[in-house]
Coordinates of N, CA and C in Angstrom, one line a residue:
X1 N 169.0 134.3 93.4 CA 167.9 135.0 94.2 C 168.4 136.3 94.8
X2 N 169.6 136.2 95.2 CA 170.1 137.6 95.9 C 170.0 138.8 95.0
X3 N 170.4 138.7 93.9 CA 170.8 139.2 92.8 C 169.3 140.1 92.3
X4 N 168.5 139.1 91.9 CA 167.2 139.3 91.8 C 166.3 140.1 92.7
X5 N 166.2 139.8 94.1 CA 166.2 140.8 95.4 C 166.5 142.2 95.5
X6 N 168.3 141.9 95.4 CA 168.6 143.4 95.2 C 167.7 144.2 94.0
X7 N 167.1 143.4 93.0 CA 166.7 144.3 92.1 C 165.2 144.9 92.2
X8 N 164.7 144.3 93.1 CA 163.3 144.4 93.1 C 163.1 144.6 94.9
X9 N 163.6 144.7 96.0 CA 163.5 144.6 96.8 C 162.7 145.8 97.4
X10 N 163.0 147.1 97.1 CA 161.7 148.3 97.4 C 160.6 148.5 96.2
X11 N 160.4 147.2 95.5 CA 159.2 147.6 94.7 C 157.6 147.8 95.2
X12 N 157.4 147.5 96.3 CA 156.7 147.4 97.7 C 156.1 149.0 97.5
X13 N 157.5 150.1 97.7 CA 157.2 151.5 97.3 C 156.6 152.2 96.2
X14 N 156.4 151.4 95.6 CA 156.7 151.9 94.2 C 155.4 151.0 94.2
X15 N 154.5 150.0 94.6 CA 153.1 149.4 94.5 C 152.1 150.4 95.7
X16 N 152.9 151.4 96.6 CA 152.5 152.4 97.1 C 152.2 153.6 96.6
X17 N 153.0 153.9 95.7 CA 152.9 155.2 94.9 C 151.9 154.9 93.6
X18 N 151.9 153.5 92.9 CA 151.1 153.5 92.0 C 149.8 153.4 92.6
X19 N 149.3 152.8 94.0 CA 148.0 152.9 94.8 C 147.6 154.5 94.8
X20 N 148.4 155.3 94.6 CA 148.1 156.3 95.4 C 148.3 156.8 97.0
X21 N 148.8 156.2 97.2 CA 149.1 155.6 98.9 C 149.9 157.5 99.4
X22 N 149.9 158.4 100.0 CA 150.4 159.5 100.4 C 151.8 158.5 100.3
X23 N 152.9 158.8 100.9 CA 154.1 158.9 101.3 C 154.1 158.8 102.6
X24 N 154.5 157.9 103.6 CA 154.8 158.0 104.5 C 155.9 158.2 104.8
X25 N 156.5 157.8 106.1 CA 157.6 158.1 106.7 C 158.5 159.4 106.7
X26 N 157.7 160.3 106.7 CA 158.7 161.7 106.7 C 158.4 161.7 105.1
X27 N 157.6 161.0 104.4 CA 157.7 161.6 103.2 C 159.0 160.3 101.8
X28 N 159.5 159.4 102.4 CA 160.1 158.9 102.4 C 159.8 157.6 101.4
X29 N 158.6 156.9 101.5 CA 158.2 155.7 100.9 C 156.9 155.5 101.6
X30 N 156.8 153.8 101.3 CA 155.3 153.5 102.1 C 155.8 152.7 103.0
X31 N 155.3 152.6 103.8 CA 155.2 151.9 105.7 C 154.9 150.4 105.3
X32 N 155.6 149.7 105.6 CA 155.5 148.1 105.2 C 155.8 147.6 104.2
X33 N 156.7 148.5 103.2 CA 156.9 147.9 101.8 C 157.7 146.7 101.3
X34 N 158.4 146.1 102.3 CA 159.0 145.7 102.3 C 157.9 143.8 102.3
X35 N 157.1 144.1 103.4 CA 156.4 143.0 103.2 C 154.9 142.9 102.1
X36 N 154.6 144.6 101.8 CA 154.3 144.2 100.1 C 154.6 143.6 99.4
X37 N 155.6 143.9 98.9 CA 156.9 143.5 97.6 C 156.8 142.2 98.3
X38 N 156.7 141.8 98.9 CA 157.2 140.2 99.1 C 155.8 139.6 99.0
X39 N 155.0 139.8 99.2 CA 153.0 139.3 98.7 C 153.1 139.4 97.3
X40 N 153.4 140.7 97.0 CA 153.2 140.8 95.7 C 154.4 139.6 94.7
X41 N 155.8 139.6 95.0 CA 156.5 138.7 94.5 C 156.1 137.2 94.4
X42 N 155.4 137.0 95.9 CA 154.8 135.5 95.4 C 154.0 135.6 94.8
X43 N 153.0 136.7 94.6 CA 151.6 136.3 93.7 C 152.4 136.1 92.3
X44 N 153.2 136.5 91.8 CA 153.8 136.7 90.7 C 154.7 135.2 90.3
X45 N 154.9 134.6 91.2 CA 155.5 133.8 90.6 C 156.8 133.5 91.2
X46 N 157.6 134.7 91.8 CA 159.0 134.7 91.8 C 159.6 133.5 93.6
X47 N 160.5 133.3 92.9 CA 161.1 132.3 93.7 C 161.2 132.9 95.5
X48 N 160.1 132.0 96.3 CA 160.2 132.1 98.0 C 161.4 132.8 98.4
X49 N 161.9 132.1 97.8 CA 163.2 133.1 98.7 C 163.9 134.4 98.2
X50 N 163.5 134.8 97.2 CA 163.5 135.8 96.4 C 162.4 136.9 97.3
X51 N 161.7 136.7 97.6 CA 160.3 137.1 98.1 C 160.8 137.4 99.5
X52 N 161.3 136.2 100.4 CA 161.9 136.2 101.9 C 162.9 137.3 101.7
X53 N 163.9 137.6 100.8 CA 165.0 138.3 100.8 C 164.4 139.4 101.1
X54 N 163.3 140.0 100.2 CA 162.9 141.3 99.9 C 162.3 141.6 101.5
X55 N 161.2 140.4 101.9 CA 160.6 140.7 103.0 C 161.8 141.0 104.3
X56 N 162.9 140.8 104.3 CA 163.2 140.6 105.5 C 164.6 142.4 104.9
X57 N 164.9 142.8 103.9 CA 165.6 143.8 104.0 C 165.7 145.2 104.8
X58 N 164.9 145.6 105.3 CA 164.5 146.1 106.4 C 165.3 145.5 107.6
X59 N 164.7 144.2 107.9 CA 165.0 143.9 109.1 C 167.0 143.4 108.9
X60 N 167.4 143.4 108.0 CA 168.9 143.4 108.0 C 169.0 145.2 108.1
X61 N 169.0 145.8 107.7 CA 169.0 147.2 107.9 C 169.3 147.7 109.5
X62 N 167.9 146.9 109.8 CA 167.9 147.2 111.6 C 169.1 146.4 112.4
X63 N 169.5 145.3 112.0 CA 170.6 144.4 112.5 C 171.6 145.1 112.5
X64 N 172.2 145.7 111.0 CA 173.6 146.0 110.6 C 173.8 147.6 111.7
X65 N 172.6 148.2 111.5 CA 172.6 149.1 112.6 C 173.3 148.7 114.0
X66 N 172.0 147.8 114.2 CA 172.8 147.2 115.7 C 174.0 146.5 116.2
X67 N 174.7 145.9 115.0 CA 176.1 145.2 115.5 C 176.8 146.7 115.1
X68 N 177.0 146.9 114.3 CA 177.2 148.5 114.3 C 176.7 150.0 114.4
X69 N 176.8 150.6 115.6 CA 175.7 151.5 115.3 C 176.4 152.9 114.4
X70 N 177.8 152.7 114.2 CA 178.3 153.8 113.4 C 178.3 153.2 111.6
X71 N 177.4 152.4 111.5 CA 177.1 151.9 110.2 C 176.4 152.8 109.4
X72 N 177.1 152.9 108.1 CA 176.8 154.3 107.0 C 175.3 153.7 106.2
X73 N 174.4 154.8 106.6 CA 173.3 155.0 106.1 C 173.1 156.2 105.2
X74 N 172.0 156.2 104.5 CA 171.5 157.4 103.8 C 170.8 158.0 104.4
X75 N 170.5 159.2 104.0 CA 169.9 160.4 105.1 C 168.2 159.7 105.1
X76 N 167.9 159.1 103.7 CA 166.6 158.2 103.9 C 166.5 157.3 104.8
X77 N 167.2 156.1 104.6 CA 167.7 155.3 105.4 C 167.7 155.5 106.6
X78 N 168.0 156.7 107.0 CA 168.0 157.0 108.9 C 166.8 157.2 109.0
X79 N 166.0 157.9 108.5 CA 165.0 158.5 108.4 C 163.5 157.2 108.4
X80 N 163.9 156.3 107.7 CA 163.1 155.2 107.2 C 163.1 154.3 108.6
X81 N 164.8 154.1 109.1 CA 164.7 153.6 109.9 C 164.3 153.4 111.6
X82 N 163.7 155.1 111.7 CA 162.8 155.1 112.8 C 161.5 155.1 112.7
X83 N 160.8 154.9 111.7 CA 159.9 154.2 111.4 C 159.6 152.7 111.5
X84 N 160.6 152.0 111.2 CA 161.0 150.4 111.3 C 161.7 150.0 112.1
X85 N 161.0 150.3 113.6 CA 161.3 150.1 114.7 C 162.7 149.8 115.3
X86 N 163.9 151.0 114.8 CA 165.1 151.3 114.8 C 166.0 150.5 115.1
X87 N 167.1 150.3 115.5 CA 168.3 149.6 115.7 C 167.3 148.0 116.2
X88 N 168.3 146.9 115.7 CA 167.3 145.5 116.8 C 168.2 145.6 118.0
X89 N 166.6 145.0 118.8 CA 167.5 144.5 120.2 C 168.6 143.3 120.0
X90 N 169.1 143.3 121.2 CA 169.8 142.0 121.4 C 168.7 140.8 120.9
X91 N 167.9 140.9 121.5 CA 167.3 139.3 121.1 C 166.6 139.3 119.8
X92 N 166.0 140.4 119.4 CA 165.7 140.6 117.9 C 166.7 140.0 116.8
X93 N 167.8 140.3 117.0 CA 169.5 140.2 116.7 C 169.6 138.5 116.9
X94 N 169.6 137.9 118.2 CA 169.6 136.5 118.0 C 168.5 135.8 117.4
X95 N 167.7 136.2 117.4 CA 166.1 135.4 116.3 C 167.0 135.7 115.0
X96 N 167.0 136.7 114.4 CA 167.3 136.6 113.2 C 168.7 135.9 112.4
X97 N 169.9 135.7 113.5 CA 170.4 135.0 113.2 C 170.3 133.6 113.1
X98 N 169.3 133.2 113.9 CA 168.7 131.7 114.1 C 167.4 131.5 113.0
X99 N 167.8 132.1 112.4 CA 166.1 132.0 111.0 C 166.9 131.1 110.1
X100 N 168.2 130.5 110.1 CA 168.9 129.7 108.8 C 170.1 130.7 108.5
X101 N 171.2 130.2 109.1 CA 172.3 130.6 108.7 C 172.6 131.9 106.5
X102 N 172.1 130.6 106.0 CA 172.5 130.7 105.0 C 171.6 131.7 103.9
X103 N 169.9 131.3 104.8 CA 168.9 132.3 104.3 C 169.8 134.3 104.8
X104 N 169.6 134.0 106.4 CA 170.1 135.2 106.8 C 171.4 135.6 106.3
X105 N 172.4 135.0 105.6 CA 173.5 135.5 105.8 C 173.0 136.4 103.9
X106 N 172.3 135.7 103.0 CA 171.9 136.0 102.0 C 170.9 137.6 102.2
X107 N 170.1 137.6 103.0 CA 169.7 139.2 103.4 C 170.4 140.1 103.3
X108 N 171.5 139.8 104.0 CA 173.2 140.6 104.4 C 173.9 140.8 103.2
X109 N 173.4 140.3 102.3 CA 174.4 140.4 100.8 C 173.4 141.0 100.5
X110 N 172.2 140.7 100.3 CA 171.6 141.5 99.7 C 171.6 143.3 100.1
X111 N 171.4 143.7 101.5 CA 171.5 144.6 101.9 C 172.6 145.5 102.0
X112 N 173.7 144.7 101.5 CA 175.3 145.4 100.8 C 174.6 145.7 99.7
X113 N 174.3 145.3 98.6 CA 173.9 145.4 97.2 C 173.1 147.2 97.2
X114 N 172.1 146.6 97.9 CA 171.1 148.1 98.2 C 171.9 149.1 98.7
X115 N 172.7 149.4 100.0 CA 173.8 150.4 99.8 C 174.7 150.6 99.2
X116 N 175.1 149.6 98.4 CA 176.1 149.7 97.3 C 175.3 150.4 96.2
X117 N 174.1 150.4 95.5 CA 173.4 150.9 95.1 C 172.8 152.1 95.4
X118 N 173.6 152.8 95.7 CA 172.8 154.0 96.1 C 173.7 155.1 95.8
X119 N 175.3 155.0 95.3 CA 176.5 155.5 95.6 C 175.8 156.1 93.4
X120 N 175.5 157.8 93.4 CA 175.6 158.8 92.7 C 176.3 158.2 91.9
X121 N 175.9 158.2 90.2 CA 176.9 158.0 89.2 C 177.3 156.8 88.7
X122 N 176.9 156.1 89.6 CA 177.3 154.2 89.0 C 176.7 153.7 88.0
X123 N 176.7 153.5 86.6 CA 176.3 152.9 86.2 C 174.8 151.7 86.4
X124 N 173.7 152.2 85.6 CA 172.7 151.5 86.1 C 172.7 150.4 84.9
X125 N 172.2 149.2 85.4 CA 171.3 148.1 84.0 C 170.6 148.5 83.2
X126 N 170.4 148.3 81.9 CA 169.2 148.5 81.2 C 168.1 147.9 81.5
X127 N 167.4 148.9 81.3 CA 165.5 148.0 81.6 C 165.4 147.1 80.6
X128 N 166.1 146.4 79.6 CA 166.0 145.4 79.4 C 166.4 144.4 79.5
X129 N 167.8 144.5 80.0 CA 168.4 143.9 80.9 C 167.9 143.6 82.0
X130 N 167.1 144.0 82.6 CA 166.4 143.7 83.6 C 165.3 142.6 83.5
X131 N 164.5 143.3 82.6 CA 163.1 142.4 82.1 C 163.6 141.0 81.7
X132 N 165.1 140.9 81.2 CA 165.5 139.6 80.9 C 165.6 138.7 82.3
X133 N 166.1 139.4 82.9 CA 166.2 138.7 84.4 C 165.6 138.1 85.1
X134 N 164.7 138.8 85.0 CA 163.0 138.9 85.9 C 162.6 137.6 85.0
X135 N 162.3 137.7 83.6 CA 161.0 136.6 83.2 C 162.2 135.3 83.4
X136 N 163.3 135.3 83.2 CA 164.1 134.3 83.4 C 163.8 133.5 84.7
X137 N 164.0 134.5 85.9 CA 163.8 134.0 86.8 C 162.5 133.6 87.4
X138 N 161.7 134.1 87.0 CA 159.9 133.7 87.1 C 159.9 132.1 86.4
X139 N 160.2 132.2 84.9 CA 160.1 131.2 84.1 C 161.2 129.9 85.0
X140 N 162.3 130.3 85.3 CA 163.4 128.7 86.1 C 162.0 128.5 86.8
X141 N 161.7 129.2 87.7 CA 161.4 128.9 88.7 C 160.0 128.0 88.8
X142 N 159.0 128.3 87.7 CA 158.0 127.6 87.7 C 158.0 126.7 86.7
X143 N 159.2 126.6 85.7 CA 159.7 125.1 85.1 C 160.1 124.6 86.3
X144 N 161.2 124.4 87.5 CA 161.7 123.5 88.4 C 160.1 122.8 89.1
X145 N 159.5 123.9 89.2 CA 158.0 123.6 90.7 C 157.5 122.8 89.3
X146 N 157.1 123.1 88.6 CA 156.2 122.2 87.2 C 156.6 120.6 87.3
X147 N 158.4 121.0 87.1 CA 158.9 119.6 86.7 C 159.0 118.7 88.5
X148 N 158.8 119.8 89.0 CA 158.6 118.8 90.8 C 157.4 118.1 91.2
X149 N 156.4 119.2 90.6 CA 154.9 118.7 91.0 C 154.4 117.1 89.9
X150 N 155.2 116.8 88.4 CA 155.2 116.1 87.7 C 155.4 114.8 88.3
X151 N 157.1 115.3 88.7 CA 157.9 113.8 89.2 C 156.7 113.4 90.4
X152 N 156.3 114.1 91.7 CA 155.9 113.9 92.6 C 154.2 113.1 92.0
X153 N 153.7 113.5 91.1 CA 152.4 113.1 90.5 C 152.4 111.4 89.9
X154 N 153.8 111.5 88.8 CA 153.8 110.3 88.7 C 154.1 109.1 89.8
X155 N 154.9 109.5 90.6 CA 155.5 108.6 91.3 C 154.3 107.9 92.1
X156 N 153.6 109.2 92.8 CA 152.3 108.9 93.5 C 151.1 108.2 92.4
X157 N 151.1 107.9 91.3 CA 150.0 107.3 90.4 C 151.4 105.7 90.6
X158 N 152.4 105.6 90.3 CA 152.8 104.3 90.3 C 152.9 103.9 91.4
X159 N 152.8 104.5 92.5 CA 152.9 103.7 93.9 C 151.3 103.1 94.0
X160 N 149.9 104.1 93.6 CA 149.5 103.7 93.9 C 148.5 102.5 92.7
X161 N 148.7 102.6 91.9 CA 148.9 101.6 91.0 C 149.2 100.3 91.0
X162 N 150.3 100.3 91.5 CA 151.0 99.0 92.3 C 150.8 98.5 93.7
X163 N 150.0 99.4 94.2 CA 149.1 99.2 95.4 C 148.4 98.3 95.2
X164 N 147.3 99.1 94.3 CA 145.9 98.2 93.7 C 146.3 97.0 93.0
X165 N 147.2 96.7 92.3 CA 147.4 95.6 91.4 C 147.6 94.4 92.3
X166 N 147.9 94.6 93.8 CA 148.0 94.0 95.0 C 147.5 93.2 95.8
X167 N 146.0 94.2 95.2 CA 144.5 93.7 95.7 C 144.0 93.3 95.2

């Protein structure tokens, strides 16, 4: 899911620009994309938490600022980030650590990924390599719910089955 995240996490911008949407933020992206890309991710299929990652990358942005405020940004990135209600407070900072250790500590990886991604020259994936990723991960994900909603269907027809045979 992280992985997947990082890949798609400002697609939000990019469902802004194909709207037609101006450019917000200094010109920068669209204002809320982050919780687009995450509506849009579930409509699509892709795994909740894949969706939560993307929705909440921003709000790691504002954190990493805040435990560090000499934390390396891009000149976007600074720019984006006073738009997105800048550094968190202290208690903004304790909420989000209390959202699930393991959910939040996954944002935090993700949000390395995305500045790690930004570094001129690095080698990018092929877009087909990508598209393999993506249906892969759409497809796990609604084989597992398929094969959940199944077990949970049958179980519930033999419990109540054996109910009736009761009566």
């Amino acid at each position: 899911e992280v992985s997947m995240a990082g890949l798609v996490h400002d697609i939000g911008h990019m469902l802004g620009m194909e709207a037609g949407f101006p450019a917000g933020m200094q010109g920068c992206g669209t204002p809320n994309h982050e919780g687009i890309g995450g509506l849009f991710l579930r409509s699509l299929g892709f795994h909740p938490i894949t969706a939560y990652l993307v929705e909440q990358h921003v709000n790691a942005k504002r954190y990493l600022v805040y435990k560090d405020p000499f934390y390396k940004l891009t000149e976007a990135s600074r720019t984006t980030l006073m738009f997105q209600g800048g550094p968190m407070t202290e208690q903004e900072a304790e909420q989000a650590e209390g959202n699930g250790v393991v959910e939040w500590t996954k944002v935090l990886v993700m949000r390395t990924y995305d500045e790690a991604a930004k570094v001129v020259g690095l080698p990018a994936p092929k877009l087909d390599d990508i598209h393999a990723l993506v249906y892969k991960h759409v497809f796990d994900y609604a084989t597992a719910t398929a094969t959940a909603t199944a077990t949970a269907t049958a179980t519930a027809t033999a419990t109540a089955t054996a109910t009736a045979s009761r009566h």
